[in-house]
Short mmCIF file of C-alpha atoms and ligand atoms in Angstrom, two decimals:
data_model
loop_
_atom_site.label_atom_id
_atom_site.label_comp_id
_atom_site.label_asym_id
_atom_site.label_seq_id
_atom_site.Cartn_x
_atom_site.Cartn_y
_atom_site.Cartn_z
CA MET A 1 -18.28 30.11 -32.00
CA ALA A 2 -14.78 31.30 -31.16
CA ILE A 3 -13.42 30.60 -34.65
CA ALA A 4 -16.40 32.06 -36.53
CA CYS A 5 -14.51 35.31 -37.18
CA LYS A 6 -11.39 33.50 -38.37
CA PRO A 7 -9.19 34.76 -35.56
CA LYS A 8 -5.41 34.95 -35.75
CA VAL A 9 -5.07 34.08 -32.08
CA LEU A 10 -7.34 31.77 -30.14
CA ILE A 11 -7.18 31.85 -26.35
CA ALA A 12 -8.49 28.55 -25.03
CA ASP A 13 -8.89 28.77 -21.25
CA GLU A 14 -9.32 25.27 -19.80
CA PRO A 15 -11.56 24.28 -22.72
CA THR A 16 -11.74 20.59 -21.83
CA THR A 17 -11.47 20.60 -18.04
CA ALA A 18 -15.05 19.53 -17.41
CA LEU A 19 -15.10 16.89 -20.14
CA ASP A 20 -14.35 13.21 -19.98
CA VAL A 21 -11.26 11.85 -21.67
CA THR A 22 -12.89 10.60 -24.85
CA VAL A 23 -14.69 13.87 -25.54
CA GLN A 24 -11.55 15.74 -24.50
CA LYS A 25 -9.57 13.84 -27.08
CA GLU A 26 -12.04 14.83 -29.80
CA ILE A 27 -11.84 18.51 -28.85
CA ILE A 28 -8.05 18.42 -28.87
CA GLU A 29 -8.03 16.74 -32.29
CA LEU A 30 -10.48 19.38 -33.51
CA LEU A 31 -8.27 22.21 -32.26
CA LYS A 32 -5.22 20.67 -33.91
CA GLU A 33 -7.04 20.30 -37.22
CA LEU A 34 -8.41 23.82 -37.12
CA GLN A 35 -4.96 25.12 -36.47
CA LYS A 36 -3.58 23.22 -39.45
CA ASP A 37 -6.29 24.60 -41.73
CA THR A 38 -6.33 28.17 -40.51
CA GLN A 39 -2.77 28.62 -39.27
CA MET A 40 -4.09 30.42 -36.20
CA SER A 41 -2.01 30.66 -33.05
CA ILE A 42 -3.41 29.07 -29.90
CA LEU A 43 -2.75 30.14 -26.35
CA PHE A 44 -3.85 26.99 -24.56
CA ILE A 45 -4.37 27.53 -20.83
CA SER A 46 -4.63 24.42 -18.69
CA HIS A 47 -3.84 22.86 -15.35
CA ASP A 48 -3.49 19.49 -17.06
CA LEU A 49 0.13 18.88 -17.95
CA THR A 50 -0.37 15.71 -19.94
CA LEU A 51 -2.82 17.53 -22.15
CA VAL A 52 -0.44 20.44 -22.64
CA SER A 53 2.35 18.05 -23.55
CA GLU A 54 0.23 16.55 -26.30
CA LEU A 55 -0.84 19.80 -27.86
CA ALA A 56 1.65 22.60 -27.35
CA HIS A 57 4.74 23.52 -29.32
CA ARG A 58 6.02 25.68 -26.50
CA VAL A 59 5.08 25.76 -22.82
CA ALA A 60 5.25 28.55 -20.26
CA VAL A 61 4.81 27.81 -16.55
CA LEU A 62 3.16 30.34 -14.27
CA TYR A 63 3.73 30.23 -10.53
CA LYS A 64 2.31 32.83 -8.15
CA GLY A 65 1.76 35.27 -10.99
CA GLU A 66 5.25 34.94 -12.40
CA LEU A 67 6.44 33.19 -15.51
CA ILE A 68 9.09 30.94 -14.04
CA GLU A 69 9.99 28.75 -16.99
CA GLU A 70 9.46 28.69 -20.71
CA GLY A 71 10.65 26.41 -23.46
CA GLU A 72 10.02 23.95 -26.22
CA THR A 73 7.55 21.31 -25.00
CA ALA A 74 9.59 18.11 -25.19
CA ALA A 75 12.65 19.73 -23.64
CA LEU A 76 10.68 21.34 -20.82
CA PHE A 77 8.99 18.09 -19.85
CA LYS A 78 12.17 16.08 -20.14
CA THR A 79 14.42 18.39 -18.18
CA PRO A 80 12.36 20.85 -16.19
CA LYS A 81 14.60 23.47 -14.61
CA HIS A 82 12.42 25.02 -11.96
CA LYS A 83 11.55 22.87 -8.96
CA TYR A 84 7.91 23.92 -9.17
CA THR A 85 7.71 22.52 -12.70
CA LYS A 86 9.30 19.30 -11.43
CA ALA A 87 6.75 19.13 -8.63
CA LEU A 88 3.87 19.61 -11.06
CA LEU A 89 5.13 16.75 -13.18
CA GLU A 90 5.25 14.41 -10.20
CA ALA A 91 1.85 15.23 -8.68
CA ARG A 92 -0.34 13.22 -11.05
CA PRO A 93 -1.43 9.71 -9.99
CA SER A 94 0.91 7.31 -11.70
CA LEU A 95 -0.70 4.51 -13.65
CA ASP A 96 1.61 1.76 -12.46
CA GLY A 97 1.67 0.73 -8.82
CA ARG A 98 -0.17 2.43 -5.99
CA VAL A 99 1.41 4.91 -3.64
CA LYS A 100 -0.01 5.37 -0.14
CA ARG A 101 -0.24 9.12 -0.59
CA LEU A 102 -0.17 11.22 -3.71
CA ALA A 103 2.53 13.87 -3.92
CA THR A 104 1.28 17.43 -3.67
CA VAL A 105 3.32 20.27 -5.08
CA LYS A 106 3.99 21.49 -1.54
CA ASP A 107 5.33 18.07 -0.44
CA ILE A 108 7.69 18.00 -3.37
CA LEU A 109 8.87 21.58 -2.89
CA ASP A 110 9.55 20.86 0.83
CA GLY A 111 11.27 17.61 -0.06
CA SER A 112 8.93 15.94 2.45
CA TYR A 113 7.34 13.45 0.07
CA SER A 114 7.99 9.73 0.20
CA ASP A 115 6.44 7.50 -2.43
CA ILE A 116 5.72 4.47 -0.23
CA LYS A 117 3.82 1.91 -2.29
CA ILE A 118 0.91 -0.25 -1.21
CA SER A 119 2.08 -3.79 -1.83
CA LEU A 120 -0.06 -6.45 -3.49
CA ASN A 121 0.04 -8.35 -0.24
CA GLU A 122 -1.27 -5.42 1.82
CA ARG A 123 -4.07 -4.96 -0.67
CA ALA A 124 -4.94 -8.64 -0.53
CA ILE A 125 -5.17 -8.53 3.28
CA VAL A 126 -7.48 -5.50 3.24
CA HIS A 127 -9.63 -7.08 0.54
CA LYS A 128 -9.96 -10.29 2.47
CA ARG A 129 -11.36 -8.31 5.39
CA ILE A 130 -13.71 -6.23 3.23
CA TYR A 131 -15.12 -8.87 0.93
CA THR A 132 -15.94 -11.60 3.41
CA LYS A 133 -18.78 -9.61 5.00
CA ALA A 134 -22.28 -9.10 3.64
CA PRO A 135 -22.54 -6.09 1.32
CA LEU A 136 -23.55 -2.70 2.76
CA LEU A 137 -25.38 -1.80 -0.42
CA LYS A 138 -26.80 -4.18 -2.98
CA ILE A 139 -28.29 -2.95 -6.22
CA ASN A 140 -30.52 -5.36 -8.11
CA ASN A 141 -31.52 -4.76 -11.71
CA LEU A 142 -31.89 -1.01 -11.25
CA HIS A 143 -33.57 1.08 -13.94
CA LYS A 144 -34.00 4.83 -14.22
CA THR A 145 -35.80 6.06 -17.29
CA TYR A 146 -36.32 9.72 -18.19
CA TRP A 147 -38.99 10.75 -20.64
CA LYS A 148 -38.21 13.38 -23.21
CA ASN A 149 -40.64 15.07 -25.61
CA SER A 150 -39.42 14.03 -29.01
CA GLY A 151 -41.53 16.76 -30.65
CA LEU A 152 -43.08 14.35 -33.12
CA PHE A 153 -46.86 14.15 -32.67
CA GLY A 154 -46.42 14.76 -28.94
CA LYS A 155 -44.61 11.47 -28.65
CA LYS A 156 -42.37 10.80 -25.70
CA GLU A 157 -38.99 9.24 -26.05
CA ALA A 158 -37.47 7.09 -23.31
CA ILE A 159 -33.92 7.79 -22.13
CA LYS A 160 -32.70 4.76 -20.26
CA ALA A 161 -30.11 6.57 -18.13
CA VAL A 162 -29.66 3.51 -15.91
CA ASP A 163 -30.61 0.33 -17.66
CA GLY A 164 -30.63 -2.85 -15.59
CA VAL A 165 -27.64 -2.38 -13.31
CA SER A 166 -26.69 -4.80 -10.50
CA PHE A 167 -23.71 -4.62 -8.16
CA SER A 168 -22.71 -4.69 -4.49
CA VAL A 169 -20.77 -2.27 -2.35
CA PHE A 170 -18.94 -3.63 0.69
CA GLU A 171 -18.26 -1.76 3.92
CA GLY A 172 -14.87 -0.05 3.90
CA GLU A 173 -14.24 -0.34 0.19
CA THR A 174 -13.90 2.26 -2.50
CA LEU A 175 -15.92 1.27 -5.50
CA GLY A 176 -14.86 3.13 -8.63
CA LEU A 177 -17.40 3.99 -11.29
CA VAL A 178 -16.12 5.16 -14.67
CA GLY A 179 -17.55 5.79 -18.11
CA GLU A 180 -17.97 8.51 -20.70
CA SER A 181 -20.10 11.52 -19.85
CA GLY A 182 -23.77 10.79 -20.34
CA CYS A 183 -23.38 7.07 -19.56
CA GLY A 184 -25.53 7.39 -16.43
CA LYS A 185 -23.03 7.68 -13.56
CA SER A 186 -24.63 10.68 -11.87
CA THR A 187 -28.12 9.30 -12.37
CA LEU A 188 -27.03 6.10 -10.67
CA GLY A 189 -25.59 8.11 -7.76
CA LYS A 190 -28.70 10.25 -7.40
CA THR A 191 -30.98 7.21 -7.53
CA ILE A 192 -29.02 5.58 -4.71
CA MET A 193 -29.39 8.84 -2.75
CA ASN A 194 -33.13 8.76 -3.44
CA ILE A 195 -32.83 12.24 -5.01
CA GLU A 196 -34.15 10.58 -8.16
CA LEU A 197 -36.73 7.84 -7.81
CA ALA A 198 -35.86 4.48 -9.35
CA THR A 199 -38.08 3.38 -12.22
CA ASP A 200 -37.59 -0.25 -11.36
CA GLY A 201 -35.31 -2.53 -9.35
CA GLU A 202 -34.07 -2.74 -5.77
CA ILE A 203 -31.58 -0.70 -3.76
CA LEU A 204 -30.88 -2.70 -0.63
CA TYR A 205 -29.06 -0.70 2.03
CA LYS A 206 -28.19 -2.93 5.00
CA GLY A 207 -30.72 -5.35 3.55
CA LYS A 208 -33.64 -2.86 3.38
CA ASP A 209 -35.00 -1.70 0.04
CA ILE A 210 -34.69 2.08 0.17
CA THR A 211 -36.95 2.59 -2.83
CA LYS A 212 -39.81 1.47 -0.60
CA LEU A 213 -39.14 3.57 2.50
CA ASN A 214 -41.56 6.10 3.96
CA LYS A 215 -40.59 9.74 4.59
CA SER A 216 -39.15 9.38 8.08
CA GLN A 217 -37.21 6.27 7.09
CA ILE A 218 -35.76 8.19 4.14
CA ALA A 219 -34.68 11.00 6.48
CA ALA A 220 -32.86 8.50 8.68
CA MET A 221 -31.17 6.95 5.67
CA ARG A 222 -30.10 10.38 4.35
CA LYS A 223 -27.85 10.71 7.38
CA GLU A 224 -26.00 7.56 6.43
CA ILE A 225 -25.59 8.16 2.70
CA GLN A 226 -24.11 11.46 1.56
CA ILE A 227 -22.95 12.83 -1.76
CA ILE A 228 -20.07 15.16 -2.68
CA PHE A 229 -20.54 16.88 -6.02
CA GLN A 230 -18.14 18.16 -8.64
CA ASP A 231 -18.92 21.80 -8.05
CA PRO A 232 -19.42 22.62 -4.37
CA PHE A 233 -19.91 26.27 -5.35
CA ALA A 234 -23.24 25.36 -6.90
CA SER A 235 -24.36 23.61 -3.73
CA LEU A 236 -23.18 26.31 -1.30
CA HIS A 237 -25.51 29.23 -0.70
CA PRO A 238 -23.63 32.44 -1.64
CA ARG A 239 -25.00 34.36 1.36
CA MET A 240 -24.38 31.69 3.95
CA THR A 241 -21.07 31.64 5.75
CA ILE A 242 -19.04 28.45 5.66
CA GLY A 243 -19.95 27.90 9.31
CA GLN A 244 -23.67 28.17 8.58
CA ALA A 245 -23.37 25.91 5.55
CA ILE A 246 -21.68 23.12 7.50
CA SER A 247 -23.96 23.38 10.54
CA GLU A 248 -27.12 23.34 8.43
CA PRO A 249 -27.35 19.55 8.00
CA ILE A 250 -26.55 19.06 11.70
CA ALA A 251 -29.35 21.47 12.68
CA VAL A 252 -31.80 19.69 10.36
CA HIS A 253 -31.06 16.21 11.63
CA HIS A 254 -30.45 17.10 15.29
CA PRO A 255 -32.95 19.90 15.89
CA GLY A 256 -32.43 19.67 19.65
CA SER A 257 -28.71 20.41 19.54
CA SER A 258 -27.56 23.77 20.96
CA LYS A 259 -25.94 26.45 18.82
CA THR A 260 -22.69 26.38 20.79
CA LYS A 261 -22.45 22.62 20.49
CA ARG A 262 -23.03 22.85 16.75
CA LYS A 263 -20.35 25.51 16.41
CA ARG A 264 -17.87 23.31 18.25
CA GLN A 265 -18.72 20.46 15.90
CA VAL A 266 -18.26 22.65 12.84
CA LEU A 267 -14.88 23.88 14.05
CA GLU A 268 -13.80 20.27 14.51
CA LEU A 269 -14.99 19.43 11.01
CA LEU A 270 -13.09 22.38 9.56
CA GLU A 271 -9.96 21.14 11.23
CA GLN A 272 -10.50 17.62 9.91
CA VAL A 273 -10.71 18.83 6.32
CA GLY A 274 -7.66 21.05 6.78
CA LEU A 275 -9.26 24.49 7.02
CA GLU A 276 -8.46 27.06 9.71
CA ALA A 277 -11.11 28.12 12.21
CA SER A 278 -11.26 31.59 10.64
CA TYR A 279 -13.05 30.07 7.64
CA PHE A 280 -16.13 29.73 9.85
CA TYR A 281 -17.10 33.35 9.10
CA ARG A 282 -16.07 33.42 5.44
CA TYR A 283 -18.31 33.27 2.39
CA PRO A 284 -18.01 30.75 -0.48
CA HIS A 285 -16.74 33.31 -3.02
CA GLU A 286 -13.74 34.06 -0.79
CA LEU A 287 -12.50 30.49 -1.13
CA SER A 288 -10.47 28.74 -3.82
CA GLY A 289 -11.86 25.72 -5.65
CA GLY A 290 -9.91 23.32 -3.45
CA GLN A 291 -11.06 25.02 -0.26
CA ARG A 292 -14.67 24.96 -1.40
CA GLN A 293 -14.34 21.26 -2.11
CA ARG A 294 -13.07 20.80 1.46
CA VAL A 295 -16.21 22.59 2.70
CA GLY A 296 -18.30 20.23 0.54
CA ILE A 297 -16.54 17.30 2.19
CA ALA A 298 -17.00 18.76 5.71
CA ARG A 299 -20.72 19.17 5.03
CA ALA A 300 -21.01 15.64 3.72
CA ILE A 301 -19.25 14.08 6.71
CA ALA A 302 -20.96 16.31 9.32
CA LEU A 303 -23.57 13.64 10.09
CA GLN A 304 -21.02 10.82 10.22
CA PRO A 305 -22.36 8.94 7.21
CA LYS A 306 -21.35 5.39 6.36
CA LEU A 307 -21.51 5.64 2.60
CA LEU A 308 -20.21 8.60 0.60
CA ILE A 309 -20.85 9.04 -3.07
CA CYS A 310 -18.16 11.23 -4.64
CA ASP A 311 -19.48 12.37 -8.01
CA GLU A 312 -16.62 13.90 -10.02
CA SER A 313 -15.47 15.43 -6.74
CA VAL A 314 -11.98 16.32 -7.95
CA SER A 315 -12.64 16.79 -11.67
CA ALA A 316 -12.57 20.57 -11.60
CA LEU A 317 -9.40 20.84 -9.49
CA ASP A 318 -5.83 21.24 -10.69
CA ILE A 319 -3.39 18.38 -10.25
CA SER A 320 -1.85 19.46 -7.00
CA VAL A 321 -5.14 20.39 -5.30
CA GLN A 322 -6.64 17.20 -6.68
CA ALA A 323 -3.87 15.23 -4.98
CA GLN A 324 -4.55 17.04 -1.67
CA VAL A 325 -8.28 16.29 -1.82
CA LEU A 326 -7.74 12.63 -2.78
CA ASN A 327 -5.30 12.26 0.13
CA LEU A 328 -7.87 13.86 2.43
CA LEU A 329 -10.60 11.48 1.27
CA ASN A 330 -8.33 8.51 1.90
CA ASP A 331 -7.33 9.81 5.36
CA LEU A 332 -10.97 10.32 6.33
CA LYS A 333 -11.85 6.88 5.04
CA GLU A 334 -9.18 5.34 7.23
CA GLU A 335 -10.25 7.34 10.27
CA TYR A 336 -13.99 6.71 10.02
CA ASN A 337 -14.12 3.50 8.00
CA PHE A 338 -16.15 5.22 5.29
CA THR A 339 -17.33 3.38 2.22
CA TYR A 340 -16.98 5.27 -1.05
CA ILE A 341 -18.60 5.09 -4.42
CA PHE A 342 -16.08 7.10 -6.35
CA ILE A 343 -17.43 8.38 -9.65
CA SER A 344 -15.18 9.95 -12.25
CA HIS A 345 -14.63 10.09 -15.96
CA ASP A 346 -10.87 10.12 -15.24
CA LEU A 347 -9.76 6.52 -15.24
CA ALA A 348 -6.33 7.39 -13.85
CA VAL A 349 -7.91 8.92 -10.73
CA VAL A 350 -10.48 6.14 -10.30
CA LYS A 351 -7.83 3.50 -10.70
CA TYR A 352 -5.78 5.13 -7.96
CA MET A 353 -8.71 5.33 -5.54
CA ALA A 354 -10.70 2.16 -6.22
CA ASP A 355 -10.61 -1.39 -4.95
CA GLN A 356 -13.21 -2.65 -7.39
CA LEU A 357 -14.11 -0.92 -10.60
CA ILE A 358 -17.32 -0.72 -12.59
CA VAL A 359 -17.16 0.46 -16.19
CA MET A 360 -20.47 1.91 -17.35
CA ASN A 361 -21.58 2.42 -20.92
CA ALA A 362 -24.97 3.76 -22.04
CA GLY A 363 -26.70 2.93 -18.75
CA LYS A 364 -25.34 -0.60 -18.53
CA ILE A 365 -22.36 -2.20 -16.82
CA GLU A 366 -19.76 -2.97 -19.46
CA GLU A 367 -17.41 -4.81 -17.11
CA ALA A 368 -16.64 -4.99 -13.41
CA GLY A 369 -13.85 -6.39 -11.27
CA ASP A 370 -10.60 -5.60 -9.46
CA ALA A 371 -9.44 -2.11 -10.49
CA ASP A 372 -5.83 -3.06 -11.23
CA GLU A 373 -6.89 -6.19 -13.04
CA ILE A 374 -9.29 -4.34 -15.33
CA TYR A 375 -6.70 -1.71 -16.09
CA ALA A 376 -4.07 -4.35 -16.88
CA ASN A 377 -6.36 -6.67 -18.85
CA PRO A 378 -9.49 -4.90 -20.06
CA ARG A 379 -11.85 -7.45 -21.55
CA LYS A 380 -14.03 -4.99 -23.41
CA GLU A 381 -13.16 -2.73 -26.32
CA TYR A 382 -15.00 0.14 -24.61
CA THR A 383 -12.75 -0.11 -21.55
CA GLN A 384 -9.70 -0.34 -23.77
CA ALA A 385 -10.82 2.87 -25.51
CA LEU A 386 -11.19 4.64 -22.14
CA ILE A 387 -7.69 3.54 -21.18
CA ASN A 388 -6.23 4.60 -24.53
CA ALA A 389 -7.84 7.99 -24.19
CA ILE A 390 -5.96 8.83 -20.97
CA PRO A 391 -3.46 11.43 -22.14
CA LYS A 392 -0.07 9.75 -21.97
CA GLY A 393 1.91 12.64 -23.37
CA ILE A 394 4.48 12.84 -20.61
CA GLU A 395 5.26 9.16 -20.48
CA ARG A 396 5.63 9.14 -24.22
CA LEU A 397 8.17 11.93 -24.25
P1 LIG B 401 -23.01 10.97 -16.43
O1 LIG B 401 -23.07 11.39 -15.01
O2 LIG B 401 -22.42 9.63 -16.65
O3 LIG B 401 -22.34 11.99 -17.29
P2 LIG B 401 -25.88 11.31 -16.37
O4 LIG B 401 -26.33 10.33 -15.35
O5 LIG B 401 -25.80 12.72 -15.95
O6 LIG B 401 -24.51 10.83 -16.99
O7 LIG B 401 -26.87 11.21 -17.63
C1 LIG B 401 -27.24 9.98 -18.23
C2 LIG B 401 -28.28 10.23 -19.32
O8 LIG B 401 -29.51 10.64 -18.74
C3 LIG B 401 -27.90 11.31 -20.32
O9 LIG B 401 -28.36 10.91 -21.58
C4 LIG B 401 -28.64 12.51 -19.82
O10 LIG B 401 -28.92 13.39 -20.88
C5 LIG B 401 -29.89 11.90 -19.24
N1 LIG B 401 -30.45 12.68 -18.12
C6 LIG B 401 -29.84 12.93 -16.94
N2 LIG B 401 -30.64 13.63 -16.11
C7 LIG B 401 -31.79 13.84 -16.79
C8 LIG B 401 -33.04 14.52 -16.50
N3 LIG B 401 -33.24 15.09 -15.30
N4 LIG B 401 -33.98 14.52 -17.45
C9 LIG B 401 -33.80 13.92 -18.64
N5 LIG B 401 -32.68 13.26 -18.98
C10 LIG B 401 -31.67 13.23 -18.09
MG1 LIG B 402 -22.13 13.06 -14.04
#
């Protein structure tokens, strides 16, 4: 639509931020081709540095409303002058090795960051503890089929969003789930939450099949399994204060609790997710994306769940805020021994977070195993393609 009038200048404001890497790559290729054909100029606005490094001839860096650095792309990435630019370059999860905490821009600017690595040995010890117990969640041959009107003689067409999936999730682990958009990740998450009803198969939570629970049993289970979405703005009521939003699930599940007690709980939760008490009276539109995501996390952990499903929870955030939220999720996990199913289309992020990894393709599991192992030696072409599609601009330079 934007190029229909043959523009001389195209302003592309985060055009691929919500897309997975493979689709993103196609859009970038398309933009490059269009530019070659039409000779238009592109102002490409993005928080994703790797992407910028692959596309732009020149880069300008904005910090607090000021243009702090500008230059030819390769030179700017190779020898950034401003310390903010340097910090931005360091804040993305690295693909080799695992650091305990991701660097945020603030850490780097303060000089307070240390890139302590998690050793293979440490990981092995943790895994030994996690994987010797019985699984917390066991999915057996799960199917979720949607029916779509195909328009032909009133016929219905089946969309097998989840198509015979089996896997286990162990207490205290982070299970990563990756795949292109539309491969069925969110449907899988929603089916586990019982937001969508399974078409067939079993979802055993602590050994009980949750597809066969009655209403009150489902309510009890809801407390233990929570979901954090990509866009907390969509799930926060615009006219409810942050305080009301976080206390809502507590009020629903503990109707006897007093208002003052609930407020105390909410204030504690705010502190845990790194928000000041004054946010209690604020409204969602007064918050930044990162702050809203913290509210989404506070709401999800309000009932002290065991299993948290993070569905693209950091996909809309810029690199530095993404690092903060990922660090927060890992801190909370340590503190409360949460179990995560971490869903993302960004393999670099999933690889950083996950113990085990499941690669999904068209509703089915393509391959599954240790996250580092799969990244190092993908057995399937599909996985290889996902890995290849991670923008590697900066490393290449
Ligand atoms: P992902 O989260 O991996 O991007 P989704 O689980 O959202 O994928 O979607 C998987 C498939 O199911 C897609 O083909 C999508 O169009 C379809 N789908 C998802 N939700 C519905 C729905 N409510 N009705 C019909 N089809 C749906
Ligand atoms: Mg999704």
